[in-house]
Amino acid sequence: MLFVGKNQTHAWLKQKNVKGYIAIFTQDFLNENQQTFKDLSYSYPYNSFLHSPKLTITNTNTHYTLVTVFALIYKEFSLSKTTVSKQIIQSLLRVAFLKIKTLSKQFNLEQNKSDISLFIQFQNQLDKNISITRNVNEYCKILNTTYRKLNDTCKVITHKTAKSFIDDVIILKAKQYLSDQDKNISITSYLLGFEEVPNFSKFFKKHTSYTPKQFIASIKQN
């Protein structure tokens, strides 16, 4: 199983003799009218900084169960779009993730729980405030922690400083926005909190070695 989380982009290549299912859904859909799941964006198995996005299932019974559940989801989705059908799909998705979560014990993280908790809070605040501030000290205030603690935590988990991690998040979001035909360079600059487009372009080129215009051109060529 491969898990592609929120804010991630996945490229598909055609390949023969591959069978399986692609399940695309929002967390709101999973939680609607039912018991709320803990935010999947920051927990197992979707947080790629804490867990591998690839899960190899060796147990035959577990494999059979998950294949059966996703087969039922696909069948229900193909049959109708009624309210009852929607609830059935939500319930089946929940069953699938409960089964997947039982496999989380396969992963023994080297990081301690306090580091993991702080890092997840940092990710959450970045998602909420990246357009407002890119300053590490501001996030330290929000998280009620020290610069050194946040920096050390990022180094342990991502092998990067907190500042470098923030820069990576900005570049990732910038590429996603620029790939969207409805968002030009000016809009992208605004959404990411840059007061002037030249400042954004300079930042983008510094971290990617090419300008936003060159990035958009390369997408169109492909």
mmCIF file of C-alpha atoms in Angstrom:
data_model
loop_
_atom_site.group_PDB
_atom_site.id
_atom_site.type_symbol
_atom_site.label_atom_id
_atom_site.label_comp_id
_atom_site.label_asym_id
_atom_site.label_seq_id
_atom_site.Cartn_x
_atom_site.Cartn_y
_atom_site.Cartn_z
ATOM 1 C CA MET A 1 0.000 0.000 0.000
ATOM 2 C CA LEU A 2 1.182 3.511 -0.841
ATOM 3 C CA PHE A 3 -0.098 6.498 1.135
ATOM 4 C CA VAL A 4 -0.171 9.939 -0.494
ATOM 5 C CA GLY A 5 -1.009 12.540 2.119
ATOM 6 C CA LYS A 6 -2.373 16.053 2.106
ATOM 7 C CA ASN A 7 -0.166 18.593 0.289
ATOM 8 C CA GLN A 8 1.668 15.809 -1.532
ATOM 9 C CA THR A 9 1.783 15.297 -5.285
ATOM 10 C CA HIS A 10 2.089 11.874 -6.872
ATOM 11 C CA ALA A 11 3.081 11.106 -10.458
ATOM 12 C CA TRP A 12 1.575 8.060 -12.145
ATOM 13 C CA LEU A 13 3.324 5.975 -14.774
ATOM 14 C CA LYS A 14 1.640 3.412 -16.985
ATOM 15 C CA GLN A 15 2.758 -0.120 -16.220
ATOM 16 C CA LYS A 16 1.433 -3.480 -17.355
ATOM 17 C CA ASN A 17 0.282 -6.294 -15.087
ATOM 18 C CA VAL A 18 -0.484 -4.073 -12.093
ATOM 19 C CA LYS A 19 -3.758 -4.542 -10.250
ATOM 20 C CA GLY A 20 -5.142 -2.593 -7.328
ATOM 21 C CA TYR A 21 -7.330 0.259 -6.141
ATOM 22 C CA ILE A 22 -6.839 4.002 -5.767
ATOM 23 C CA ALA A 23 -8.905 5.501 -2.957
ATOM 24 C CA ILE A 24 -9.075 9.305 -2.965
ATOM 25 C CA PHE A 25 -11.040 10.967 -0.187
ATOM 26 C CA THR A 26 -11.051 13.878 2.239
ATOM 27 C CA GLN A 27 -10.829 13.506 5.996
ATOM 28 C CA ASP A 28 -14.180 15.289 6.271
ATOM 29 C CA PHE A 29 -15.739 12.536 4.154
ATOM 30 C CA LEU A 30 -14.264 9.869 6.427
ATOM 31 C CA ASN A 31 -15.499 11.632 9.567
ATOM 32 C CA GLU A 32 -18.898 12.779 8.320
ATOM 33 C CA ASN A 33 -21.827 11.575 10.462
ATOM 34 C CA GLN A 34 -19.584 9.135 12.265
ATOM 35 C CA GLN A 35 -16.921 8.863 14.939
ATOM 36 C CA THR A 36 -14.139 11.358 14.292
ATOM 37 C CA PHE A 37 -10.743 9.944 13.406
ATOM 38 C CA LYS A 38 -7.608 11.645 14.661
ATOM 39 C CA ASP A 39 -6.270 13.981 11.971
ATOM 40 C CA LEU A 40 -4.809 11.612 9.384
ATOM 41 C CA SER A 41 -2.560 14.333 7.967
ATOM 42 C CA TYR A 42 -0.303 14.148 11.003
ATOM 43 C CA SER A 43 -0.711 10.555 12.174
ATOM 44 C CA TYR A 44 -0.026 7.031 10.965
ATOM 45 C CA PRO A 45 0.150 6.239 8.099
ATOM 46 C CA TYR A 46 -0.005 9.615 6.312
ATOM 47 C CA ASN A 47 2.766 11.592 8.021
ATOM 48 C CA SER A 48 5.663 10.709 5.726
ATOM 49 C CA PHE A 49 8.195 12.385 8.046
ATOM 50 C CA LEU A 50 7.344 9.927 10.814
ATOM 51 C CA HIS A 51 6.247 6.835 8.883
ATOM 52 C CA SER A 52 7.168 5.214 5.617
ATOM 53 C CA PRO A 53 4.573 5.964 2.906
ATOM 54 C CA LYS A 54 4.943 2.364 1.760
ATOM 55 C CA LEU A 55 3.397 -0.517 3.676
ATOM 56 C CA THR A 56 4.243 -4.090 2.734
ATOM 57 C CA ILE A 57 1.646 -6.540 4.016
ATOM 58 C CA THR A 58 3.047 -9.995 4.600
ATOM 59 C CA ASN A 59 0.181 -11.503 6.566
ATOM 60 C CA THR A 60 -2.163 -13.371 4.198
ATOM 61 C CA ASN A 61 -5.290 -12.792 6.279
ATOM 62 C CA THR A 62 -4.636 -9.062 6.608
ATOM 63 C CA HIS A 63 -3.973 -8.808 2.887
ATOM 64 C CA TYR A 64 -7.208 -10.629 2.080
ATOM 65 C CA THR A 65 -9.211 -8.432 4.469
ATOM 66 C CA LEU A 66 -7.939 -5.149 3.033
ATOM 67 C CA VAL A 67 -8.349 -6.249 -0.599
ATOM 68 C CA THR A 68 -11.901 -7.349 0.180
ATOM 69 C CA VAL A 69 -12.779 -4.072 1.894
ATOM 70 C CA PHE A 70 -11.463 -1.927 -0.962
ATOM 71 C CA ALA A 71 -13.237 -4.168 -3.475
ATOM 72 C CA LEU A 72 -16.491 -3.525 -1.616
ATOM 73 C CA ILE A 73 -15.804 0.224 -1.543
ATOM 74 C CA TYR A 74 -15.219 0.221 -5.298
ATOM 75 C CA LYS A 75 -18.369 -1.798 -5.933
ATOM 76 C CA GLU A 76 -20.506 0.456 -3.734
ATOM 77 C CA PHE A 77 -19.073 3.582 -5.315
ATOM 78 C CA SER A 78 -19.772 2.237 -8.819
ATOM 79 C CA LEU A 79 -23.366 1.253 -8.084
ATOM 80 C CA SER A 80 -24.944 4.456 -6.826
ATOM 81 C CA LYS A 81 -24.442 7.828 -5.161
ATOM 82 C CA THR A 82 -27.284 7.686 -2.649
ATOM 83 C CA THR A 83 -27.009 8.837 0.979
ATOM 84 C CA VAL A 84 -27.029 5.234 2.152
ATOM 85 C CA SER A 85 -24.293 4.335 -0.317
ATOM 86 C CA LYS A 86 -22.223 7.246 0.940
ATOM 87 C CA GLN A 87 -22.553 6.066 4.537
ATOM 88 C CA ILE A 88 -21.603 2.524 3.548
ATOM 89 C CA ILE A 89 -18.435 3.788 1.841
ATOM 90 C CA GLN A 90 -17.572 5.906 4.893
ATOM 91 C CA SER A 91 -18.003 2.892 7.155
ATOM 92 C CA LEU A 92 -15.907 0.647 4.913
ATOM 93 C CA LEU A 93 -13.147 3.265 4.767
ATOM 94 C CA ARG A 94 -13.190 3.386 8.545
ATOM 95 C CA VAL A 95 -12.858 -0.394 8.719
ATOM 96 C CA ALA A 96 -9.884 -0.254 6.338
ATOM 97 C CA PHE A 97 -8.078 2.370 8.414
ATOM 98 C CA LEU A 98 -8.763 0.620 11.684
ATOM 99 C CA LYS A 99 -7.174 -2.473 10.172
ATOM 100 C CA ILE A 100 -4.230 -0.456 8.853
ATOM 101 C CA LYS A 101 -3.713 1.191 12.241
ATOM 102 C CA THR A 102 -3.307 -2.230 13.849
ATOM 103 C CA LEU A 103 -0.169 -2.573 11.729
ATOM 104 C CA SER A 104 1.405 0.603 13.144
ATOM 105 C CA LYS A 105 3.191 -1.467 15.795
ATOM 106 C CA GLN A 106 5.516 -2.582 12.989
ATOM 107 C CA PHE A 107 7.168 0.835 13.209
ATOM 108 C CA ASN A 108 9.402 1.573 16.176
ATOM 109 C CA LEU A 109 10.255 5.255 15.967
ATOM 110 C CA GLU A 110 13.636 6.250 17.368
ATOM 111 C CA GLN A 111 12.289 9.672 18.374
ATOM 112 C CA ASN A 112 10.754 10.131 21.792
ATOM 113 C CA LYS A 113 7.077 10.991 22.159
ATOM 114 C CA SER A 114 7.669 14.608 23.186
ATOM 115 C CA ASP A 115 9.709 15.277 20.034
ATOM 116 C CA ILE A 116 7.049 13.665 17.863
ATOM 117 C CA SER A 117 4.295 15.666 19.569
ATOM 118 C CA LEU A 118 6.173 18.953 19.121
ATOM 119 C CA PHE A 119 6.947 18.217 15.488
ATOM 120 C CA ILE A 120 3.314 17.395 14.702
ATOM 121 C CA GLN A 121 2.190 20.617 16.380
ATOM 122 C CA PHE A 122 4.774 22.478 14.291
ATOM 123 C CA GLN A 123 3.434 20.897 11.084
ATOM 124 C CA ASN A 124 -0.114 21.818 12.087
ATOM 125 C CA GLN A 125 0.783 25.443 12.781
ATOM 126 C CA LEU A 126 2.697 25.704 9.515
ATOM 127 C CA ASP A 127 -0.373 24.574 7.596
ATOM 128 C CA LYS A 128 -2.429 27.244 9.369
ATOM 129 C CA ASN A 129 0.031 30.145 9.388
ATOM 130 C CA ILE A 130 2.487 29.713 6.515
ATOM 131 C CA SER A 131 0.884 32.655 4.677
ATOM 132 C CA ILE A 132 1.239 34.826 7.784
ATOM 133 C CA THR A 133 4.769 34.142 8.976
ATOM 134 C CA ARG A 134 7.896 32.235 7.982
ATOM 135 C CA ASN A 135 9.758 33.210 11.135
ATOM 136 C CA VAL A 136 10.933 30.351 13.368
ATOM 137 C CA ASN A 137 10.766 32.536 16.478
ATOM 138 C CA GLU A 138 7.085 33.240 15.827
ATOM 139 C CA TYR A 139 6.334 29.527 15.715
ATOM 140 C CA CYS A 140 8.298 29.021 18.924
ATOM 141 C CA LYS A 141 5.993 31.540 20.604
ATOM 142 C CA ILE A 142 2.894 29.818 19.224
ATOM 143 C CA LEU A 143 4.173 26.424 20.384
ATOM 144 C CA ASN A 144 5.470 27.759 23.706
ATOM 145 C CA THR A 145 8.903 26.252 23.153
ATOM 146 C CA THR A 146 12.466 27.456 22.687
ATOM 147 C CA TYR A 147 14.236 27.998 19.380
ATOM 148 C CA ARG A 148 16.816 25.395 20.316
ATOM 149 C CA LYS A 149 14.214 22.767 21.215
ATOM 150 C CA LEU A 150 12.252 23.207 17.982
ATOM 151 C CA ASN A 151 15.423 23.301 15.920
ATOM 152 C CA ASP A 152 16.832 20.160 17.548
ATOM 153 C CA THR A 153 13.514 18.342 17.101
ATOM 154 C CA CYS A 154 13.445 19.149 13.370
ATOM 155 C CA LYS A 155 17.039 17.999 12.999
ATOM 156 C CA VAL A 156 16.276 14.668 14.666
ATOM 157 C CA ILE A 157 13.162 13.963 12.581
ATOM 158 C CA THR A 158 13.884 15.632 9.217
ATOM 159 C CA HIS A 159 17.678 16.086 9.387
ATOM 160 C CA LYS A 160 17.078 19.759 8.653
ATOM 161 C CA THR A 161 16.881 22.925 10.704
ATOM 162 C CA ALA A 162 13.483 24.428 11.505
ATOM 163 C CA LYS A 163 14.199 27.265 9.055
ATOM 164 C CA SER A 164 15.108 24.831 6.271
ATOM 165 C CA PHE A 165 11.983 22.797 6.956
ATOM 166 C CA ILE A 166 9.816 25.925 6.686
ATOM 167 C CA ASP A 167 11.532 26.827 3.411
ATOM 168 C CA ASP A 168 10.840 23.319 2.061
ATOM 169 C CA VAL A 169 7.156 23.640 2.966
ATOM 170 C CA ILE A 170 6.943 26.994 1.174
ATOM 171 C CA ILE A 171 8.600 25.630 -1.960
ATOM 172 C CA LEU A 172 6.317 22.585 -1.988
ATOM 173 C CA LYS A 173 3.215 24.744 -1.670
ATOM 174 C CA ALA A 174 4.576 27.158 -4.287
ATOM 175 C CA LYS A 175 5.019 24.319 -6.788
ATOM 176 C CA GLN A 176 1.498 23.089 -6.086
ATOM 177 C CA TYR A 177 0.018 26.551 -6.587
ATOM 178 C CA LEU A 178 2.054 27.214 -9.738
ATOM 179 C CA SER A 179 0.916 23.863 -11.154
ATOM 180 C CA ASP A 180 -2.681 25.036 -10.803
ATOM 181 C CA GLN A 181 -3.811 26.890 -13.927
ATOM 182 C CA ASP A 182 -6.132 29.060 -11.808
ATOM 183 C CA LYS A 183 -3.196 30.442 -9.797
ATOM 184 C CA ASN A 184 -0.544 32.628 -11.405
ATOM 185 C CA ILE A 185 2.746 33.859 -9.914
ATOM 186 C CA SER A 186 1.130 36.904 -8.297
ATOM 187 C CA ILE A 187 -1.581 34.849 -6.601
ATOM 188 C CA THR A 188 0.968 32.271 -5.441
ATOM 189 C CA SER A 189 3.151 35.024 -4.013
ATOM 190 C CA TYR A 190 0.182 36.472 -2.114
ATOM 191 C CA LEU A 191 -1.003 33.089 -0.780
ATOM 192 C CA LEU A 192 2.459 32.389 0.613
ATOM 193 C CA GLY A 193 2.725 35.726 2.394
ATOM 194 C CA PHE A 194 5.233 37.534 0.167
ATOM 195 C CA GLU A 195 4.529 41.264 -0.003
ATOM 196 C CA GLU A 196 6.120 41.620 -3.435
ATOM 197 C CA VAL A 197 6.351 39.208 -6.369
ATOM 198 C CA PRO A 198 10.088 39.863 -6.973
ATOM 199 C CA ASN A 199 10.819 38.722 -3.407
ATOM 200 C CA PHE A 200 8.920 35.498 -4.013
ATOM 201 C CA SER A 201 10.659 34.911 -7.358
ATOM 202 C CA LYS A 202 14.053 35.475 -5.744
ATOM 203 C CA PHE A 203 13.202 33.052 -2.914
ATOM 204 C CA PHE A 204 11.906 30.424 -5.366
ATOM 205 C CA LYS A 205 14.999 30.599 -7.568
ATOM 206 C CA LYS A 206 17.327 30.457 -4.556
ATOM 207 C CA HIS A 207 15.808 27.144 -3.457
ATOM 208 C CA THR A 208 15.099 25.538 -6.838
ATOM 209 C CA SER A 209 17.707 27.129 -9.172
ATOM 210 C CA TYR A 210 14.985 28.254 -11.600
ATOM 211 C CA THR A 211 12.381 31.017 -11.683
ATOM 212 C CA PRO A 212 8.620 30.534 -11.227
ATOM 213 C CA LYS A 213 8.155 31.297 -14.942
ATOM 214 C CA GLN A 214 10.653 28.594 -15.882
ATOM 215 C CA PHE A 215 8.887 26.133 -13.566
ATOM 216 C CA ILE A 216 5.492 26.855 -15.163
ATOM 217 C CA ALA A 217 7.027 26.499 -18.643
ATOM 218 C CA SER A 218 8.519 23.114 -17.742
ATOM 219 C CA ILE A 219 5.097 21.885 -16.570
ATOM 220 C CA LYS A 220 3.467 22.926 -19.812
ATOM 221 C CA GLN A 221 6.148 21.095 -21.812
ATOM 222 C CA ASN A 222 5.481 17.895 -19.924
#
